[in-house]
Coordinates of C-alpha atoms and ligand atoms in Angstrom, one line a residue:
M204 CA 176.3 105.3 144.8
T205 CA 173.3 104.4 143.5
F206 CA 172.1 102.5 140.8
G207 CA 171.3 104.2 137.5
T208 CA 174.3 106.5 138.0
K209 CA 177.6 105.4 135.8
V210 CA 180.2 104.9 138.2
E211 CA 184.1 105.4 137.9
A212 CA 186.1 102.6 138.4
R213 CA 186.3 101.1 142.2
T214 CA 183.4 102.8 143.2
A215 CA 181.8 100.4 146.0
P216 CA 178.4 99.3 144.3
E217 CA 175.2 99.4 145.9
V218 CA 174.8 96.5 148.0
I219 CA 170.8 96.0 148.7
N220 CA 169.5 92.6 150.7
D221 CA 165.7 93.3 150.8
I222 CA 163.1 92.9 148.0
P223 CA 161.6 96.5 148.4
A224 CA 164.9 98.0 148.2
L225 CA 165.6 96.4 145.0
R226 CA 162.5 97.1 143.4
R227 CA 162.7 100.7 144.7
A228 CA 166.7 100.8 142.9
F229 CA 165.5 99.1 139.8
G230 CA 162.8 100.9 139.3
A231 CA 164.8 104.1 139.6
A232 CA 167.3 102.8 136.8
R233 CA 164.5 102.0 134.5
Q234 CA 163.5 105.2 134.4
Q235 CA 167.1 106.9 133.3
G236 CA 166.6 104.8 130.3
G237 CA 169.6 102.5 128.8
R238 CA 170.3 98.7 128.8
I239 CA 170.6 96.8 132.0
G240 CA 172.9 93.7 132.3
L241 CA 172.6 91.3 135.2
V242 CA 174.8 88.5 136.1
P243 CA 173.6 86.3 138.8
T244 CA 176.2 84.1 140.6
M245 CA 176.5 82.5 144.1
G246 CA 179.5 84.7 145.1
A247 CA 183.2 83.1 145.5
L248 CA 183.9 85.5 142.7
H249 CA 186.8 84.8 140.4
E250 CA 187.8 86.0 136.8
G251 CA 185.2 83.4 135.1
H252 CA 182.5 85.5 137.0
L253 CA 184.0 88.5 136.2
S254 CA 184.7 88.0 132.6
L255 CA 180.7 88.1 132.6
V256 CA 180.4 91.2 134.5
R257 CA 183.0 92.5 131.7
A258 CA 181.0 91.3 129.0
A259 CA 177.8 92.9 130.3
R260 CA 179.8 96.5 131.2
A261 CA 180.3 96.4 127.2
D262 CA 177.0 95.6 126.0
C263 CA 174.9 97.7 128.9
D264 CA 174.8 101.1 130.6
H265 CA 173.9 99.4 133.9
V266 CA 175.3 96.2 135.5
A267 CA 173.7 94.5 138.4
V268 CA 174.9 91.2 140.1
T269 CA 173.5 88.7 142.2
I270 CA 175.3 86.6 145.2
F271 CA 173.0 84.1 146.2
V272 CA 173.8 80.5 147.1
N273 CA 170.6 79.1 146.6
P274 CA 169.6 76.3 148.9
T275 CA 167.5 74.7 146.7
Q276 CA 169.9 73.5 143.9
F277 CA 171.6 71.6 146.5
G278 CA 170.9 67.8 147.2
P279 CA 171.0 66.9 150.7
R280 CA 174.7 65.4 150.5
E281 CA 176.0 68.3 148.8
D282 CA 178.3 71.0 149.8
L283 CA 175.9 73.8 150.7
N284 CA 177.0 74.2 154.0
Q285 CA 180.5 74.4 153.2
Y286 CA 180.0 76.4 149.8
P287 CA 182.8 79.6 150.3
R288 CA 181.2 82.6 151.1
T289 CA 183.3 85.4 150.7
L290 CA 181.1 88.4 150.4
V291 CA 183.5 91.1 151.4
A292 CA 186.2 90.2 148.4
D293 CA 183.4 89.8 146.3
L294 CA 182.5 93.2 146.6
E295 CA 185.9 94.5 146.5
L296 CA 186.3 92.5 143.0
L297 CA 183.4 94.1 141.7
A298 CA 184.0 97.6 142.8
G299 CA 187.1 97.2 140.5
E300 CA 184.5 96.7 137.5
G301 CA 182.6 99.1 137.6
V302 CA 179.4 97.4 139.2
E303 CA 176.5 99.7 139.9
L304 CA 174.3 97.2 142.2
V305 CA 174.7 93.9 144.2
F306 CA 171.5 92.4 145.4
A307 CA 172.9 89.4 148.2
P308 CA 170.1 88.6 149.9
D309 CA 169.7 86.0 152.6
V310 CA 168.1 82.8 152.3
G311 CA 164.7 84.0 154.4
A312 CA 164.5 86.7 151.8
M313 CA 164.3 84.3 148.8
Y314 CA 162.7 81.9 150.5
P315 CA 160.3 83.2 153.2
D316 CA 158.3 80.6 155.4
G317 CA 155.5 78.9 153.2
F318 CA 157.5 79.5 150.0
S319 CA 156.4 76.2 148.4
T320 CA 156.3 77.0 144.7
Y321 CA 159.0 75.4 142.1
L322 CA 159.7 75.3 138.6
E323 CA 159.2 71.9 136.7
P324 CA 162.3 72.4 134.5
P325 CA 162.4 71.4 130.8
S326 CA 163.2 68.3 128.9
V327 CA 167.1 69.4 128.4
A328 CA 167.8 69.0 132.2
A329 CA 167.2 65.6 132.8
P330 CA 170.2 63.7 131.4
W331 CA 173.7 64.6 133.0
E332 CA 173.2 66.7 136.0
G333 CA 169.5 65.9 135.9
V334 CA 170.5 62.2 136.8
H335 CA 173.4 63.0 139.1
R336 CA 171.8 65.4 141.1
P337 CA 168.1 65.3 141.1
G338 CA 166.1 68.4 141.6
H339 CA 169.4 70.5 140.8
F340 CA 168.2 72.4 137.7
R341 CA 164.6 72.5 139.4
G342 CA 166.3 74.7 141.9
V343 CA 168.5 76.6 139.5
A344 CA 165.1 77.4 137.0
T345 CA 163.4 78.7 140.2
I346 CA 165.8 80.6 141.9
V347 CA 166.9 82.1 138.1
L348 CA 163.4 82.6 137.2
K349 CA 162.7 84.7 140.4
L350 CA 165.7 86.8 140.0
F351 CA 164.6 87.4 136.7
H352 CA 161.5 88.7 138.2
L353 CA 163.0 91.0 140.8
L354 CA 166.0 92.1 138.3
P355 CA 164.2 93.1 135.1
A356 CA 167.2 93.8 133.2
D357 CA 167.7 93.4 129.5
I358 CA 170.2 90.9 128.9
A359 CA 171.2 88.2 131.3
Y360 CA 174.8 86.7 131.5
F361 CA 175.7 82.9 131.9
G362 CA 179.3 80.9 131.5
Q363 CA 179.6 77.8 129.1
K364 CA 181.7 76.0 131.9
D365 CA 177.9 75.2 132.8
Y366 CA 176.7 74.2 129.7
Q367 CA 173.8 72.6 130.5
Q368 CA 172.8 75.1 133.1
C369 CA 172.9 77.7 130.0
Q370 CA 170.3 75.2 127.9
V371 CA 168.1 74.7 131.0
I372 CA 167.9 78.7 130.8
R373 CA 167.8 79.4 127.6
Q374 CA 164.5 76.9 127.6
M375 CA 163.1 78.3 130.3
V376 CA 163.0 81.7 128.9
S377 CA 162.1 80.5 125.7
D378 CA 159.0 78.6 126.7
L379 CA 158.0 80.9 129.5
D380 CA 158.1 84.4 127.1
V381 CA 160.7 85.5 129.9
P382 CA 161.6 89.3 128.2
M383 CA 165.2 88.4 128.8
E384 CA 167.9 88.2 126.5
V385 CA 170.5 85.2 127.6
R386 CA 174.2 85.8 126.7
V387 CA 176.5 82.7 127.0
C388 CA 180.3 83.7 127.9
P389 CA 183.3 81.5 127.2
T390 CA 184.8 79.4 130.0
I391 CA 188.0 80.8 131.7
R392 CA 190.3 78.9 132.4
E393 CA 193.7 79.1 134.3
P394 CA 197.0 78.8 131.9
D395 CA 196.9 75.3 132.3
G396 CA 193.9 75.0 131.2
L397 CA 191.7 74.2 134.7
A398 CA 188.4 75.8 134.1
L399 CA 188.0 78.7 136.9
S400 CA 185.2 77.4 139.4
S401 CA 184.5 78.0 143.2
R402 CA 184.8 74.9 144.3
N403 CA 188.5 74.8 143.1
R404 CA 189.4 76.4 146.2
Y405 CA 188.3 72.8 148.0
L406 CA 191.5 71.4 146.3
R407 CA 194.5 70.4 147.8
S408 CA 197.9 70.9 145.6
D409 CA 197.6 67.3 144.6
E410 CA 194.2 67.3 143.7
R411 CA 194.6 70.5 141.8
E412 CA 197.5 68.7 139.9
Q413 CA 194.7 66.0 139.1
A414 CA 192.0 68.1 138.2
L415 CA 194.0 69.0 134.9
A416 CA 192.8 65.6 134.0
L417 CA 189.6 66.8 133.0
V418 CA 190.4 69.0 130.6
R419 CA 192.5 66.9 129.2
A420 CA 190.2 64.2 128.5
L421 CA 188.1 66.7 126.9
R422 CA 191.1 67.8 124.7
A423 CA 191.5 64.0 123.9
G424 CA 188.2 63.8 122.9
Q425 CA 188.2 66.7 120.6
H426 CA 191.5 65.3 119.1
A427 CA 189.9 62.0 118.3
I428 CA 186.9 63.7 117.1
A429 CA 189.2 65.8 114.6
S430 CA 191.0 62.7 113.7
G431 CA 187.9 61.2 112.0
E432 CA 186.6 59.3 115.2
R433 CA 183.1 59.4 114.4
Q434 CA 182.0 56.3 117.2
A435 CA 180.8 58.0 120.4
A436 CA 181.4 55.3 122.9
Q437 CA 185.5 55.4 121.5
V438 CA 185.6 59.1 122.2
E439 CA 184.0 58.6 125.6
R440 CA 186.8 55.3 126.4
Q441 CA 189.5 57.8 125.5
M442 CA 187.8 60.7 127.5
Q443 CA 187.4 58.2 130.7
D444 CA 190.9 56.6 130.4
V445 CA 192.6 60.0 130.5
L446 CA 190.5 60.4 134.0
T447 CA 191.2 57.0 135.0
E448 CA 195.1 57.2 134.4
A449 CA 195.5 60.6 136.2
G450 CA 193.8 58.8 139.6
I451 CA 190.3 59.9 139.1
Q452 CA 187.7 57.2 139.9
R453 CA 184.6 58.7 140.8
I454 CA 183.6 59.3 137.1
D455 CA 179.6 60.4 137.2
Y456 CA 179.8 60.9 133.2
A457 CA 182.4 61.5 130.4
A458 CA 180.1 61.9 127.7
V459 CA 179.4 63.0 123.9
A460 CA 176.0 64.5 123.8
D461 CA 174.0 67.0 120.8
P462 CA 175.0 70.8 121.7
D463 CA 171.5 71.7 121.5
T464 CA 169.1 69.4 123.3
L465 CA 172.2 67.3 125.5
A466 CA 170.5 64.1 123.9
H467 CA 173.3 61.2 123.9
V468 CA 174.9 61.0 120.6
T469 CA 176.0 57.6 119.3
T470 CA 177.4 58.4 116.0
I471 CA 178.9 61.6 115.5
A472 CA 177.5 63.2 112.3
G473 CA 178.0 67.4 113.1
P474 CA 179.1 69.4 116.2
V475 CA 178.8 68.0 119.7
V476 CA 179.1 69.2 122.8
L477 CA 181.6 66.8 125.3
L478 CA 180.7 67.0 128.8
I479 CA 182.4 65.6 132.2
A480 CA 181.7 65.4 135.7
A481 CA 184.3 63.7 137.8
F482 CA 185.2 63.7 141.7
V483 CA 188.7 64.7 142.6
G484 CA 189.1 63.6 145.8
Q485 CA 185.7 64.5 147.7
T486 CA 185.1 67.7 144.9
R487 CA 182.9 67.3 142.4
L488 CA 183.7 69.2 139.2
I489 CA 182.5 69.7 135.7
D490 CA 183.6 70.8 132.4
N491 CA 183.1 71.0 128.6
L492 CA 184.3 71.6 124.9
M493 CA 182.3 71.9 122.1
T494 CA 183.7 70.4 118.8
Ligands
LIG1164 P1 178.3 80.3 140.0 O1 178.7 80.8 140.9 O2 179.0 78.7 140.2 O3 177.1 79.9 140.1 O4 178.6 80.6 138.9 C1 177.6 82.2 138.2 C2 177.7 82.4 136.7 O5 179.1 82.4 136.6 C3 177.5 80.9 135.8 O6 176.9 81.6 134.7 C4 178.7 80.2 136.0 O7 178.4 79.7 134.5 C5 179.6 81.1 135.4 N1 181.1 80.8 135.6 C6 181.3 79.9 136.2 N2 182.5 79.7 136.2 C7 182.8 80.0 135.0 C8 184.3 80.2 134.3 N3 185.4 79.3 134.8 N4 183.9 81.0 132.9 C9 183.4 81.1 132.7 N5 182.2 81.3 133.4 C10 182.1 80.9 134.4

């Protein structure tokens, strides 16, 4: 299977690990014409990732997926080594989605010896995750810009699940005149509301139950605002109460923010985004809802 050839369902994608082969495959697809969609991921794929692939498939003539667990976006005490790596299962899932090309480089291909250039992320990266995961968005912005150069698609797809990441990438694309359209797709949830995440695999069954408090808290916040609450501190207290009542002790933030700048809101006077990051056992989960 070569990139640029429209594929039948269940045809295995072309899997490329090295940059010269990627450039050749991409050049060939470009010559064929048509729109190319790009879905960057860290693998351990689930229906959330597949929803991005399906959106790309619907909009574009060719679809490329990247699978790379990017070490520079993990802090020294984070889960880089434990992060699930399930390439064979991932490729199986992607074959069912008509993906033509998968770029799955190893760390040495993306960060060869001597690599030392990093992107300073935009100011929207500073609060929330920026405070609790210093350096995270520097790593994200750097790898995403590299991927945008290596796979110069027309449209790149990201999930609202990582709300702040979407804003960081949008701003980076705008500030640096990157010729890529960014599309943000809705968060895919389990029937009981839990946002799908590769990290949900870490949860024991009791923790899986406890994790539901994140979406419950967000919905409680949404409900409070819909019922007329305008003091963000009250909304935040209600969200925190739901989390602590469920036994969640380590809350990084449960906050009301401006949906564009992500600045902390004090008085709610228009649309906001509710953001939560909290630990369920050892697993750090994030989720968000818009009003
Ligand atoms: P990751 O593999 O966690 O880096 O995620 C790759 C892409 O999938 C990112 O754009 C995520 O925002 C997106 N994504 C992850 N989980 C979900 C979800 N539950 N719904 C929609 N998109 C998601």
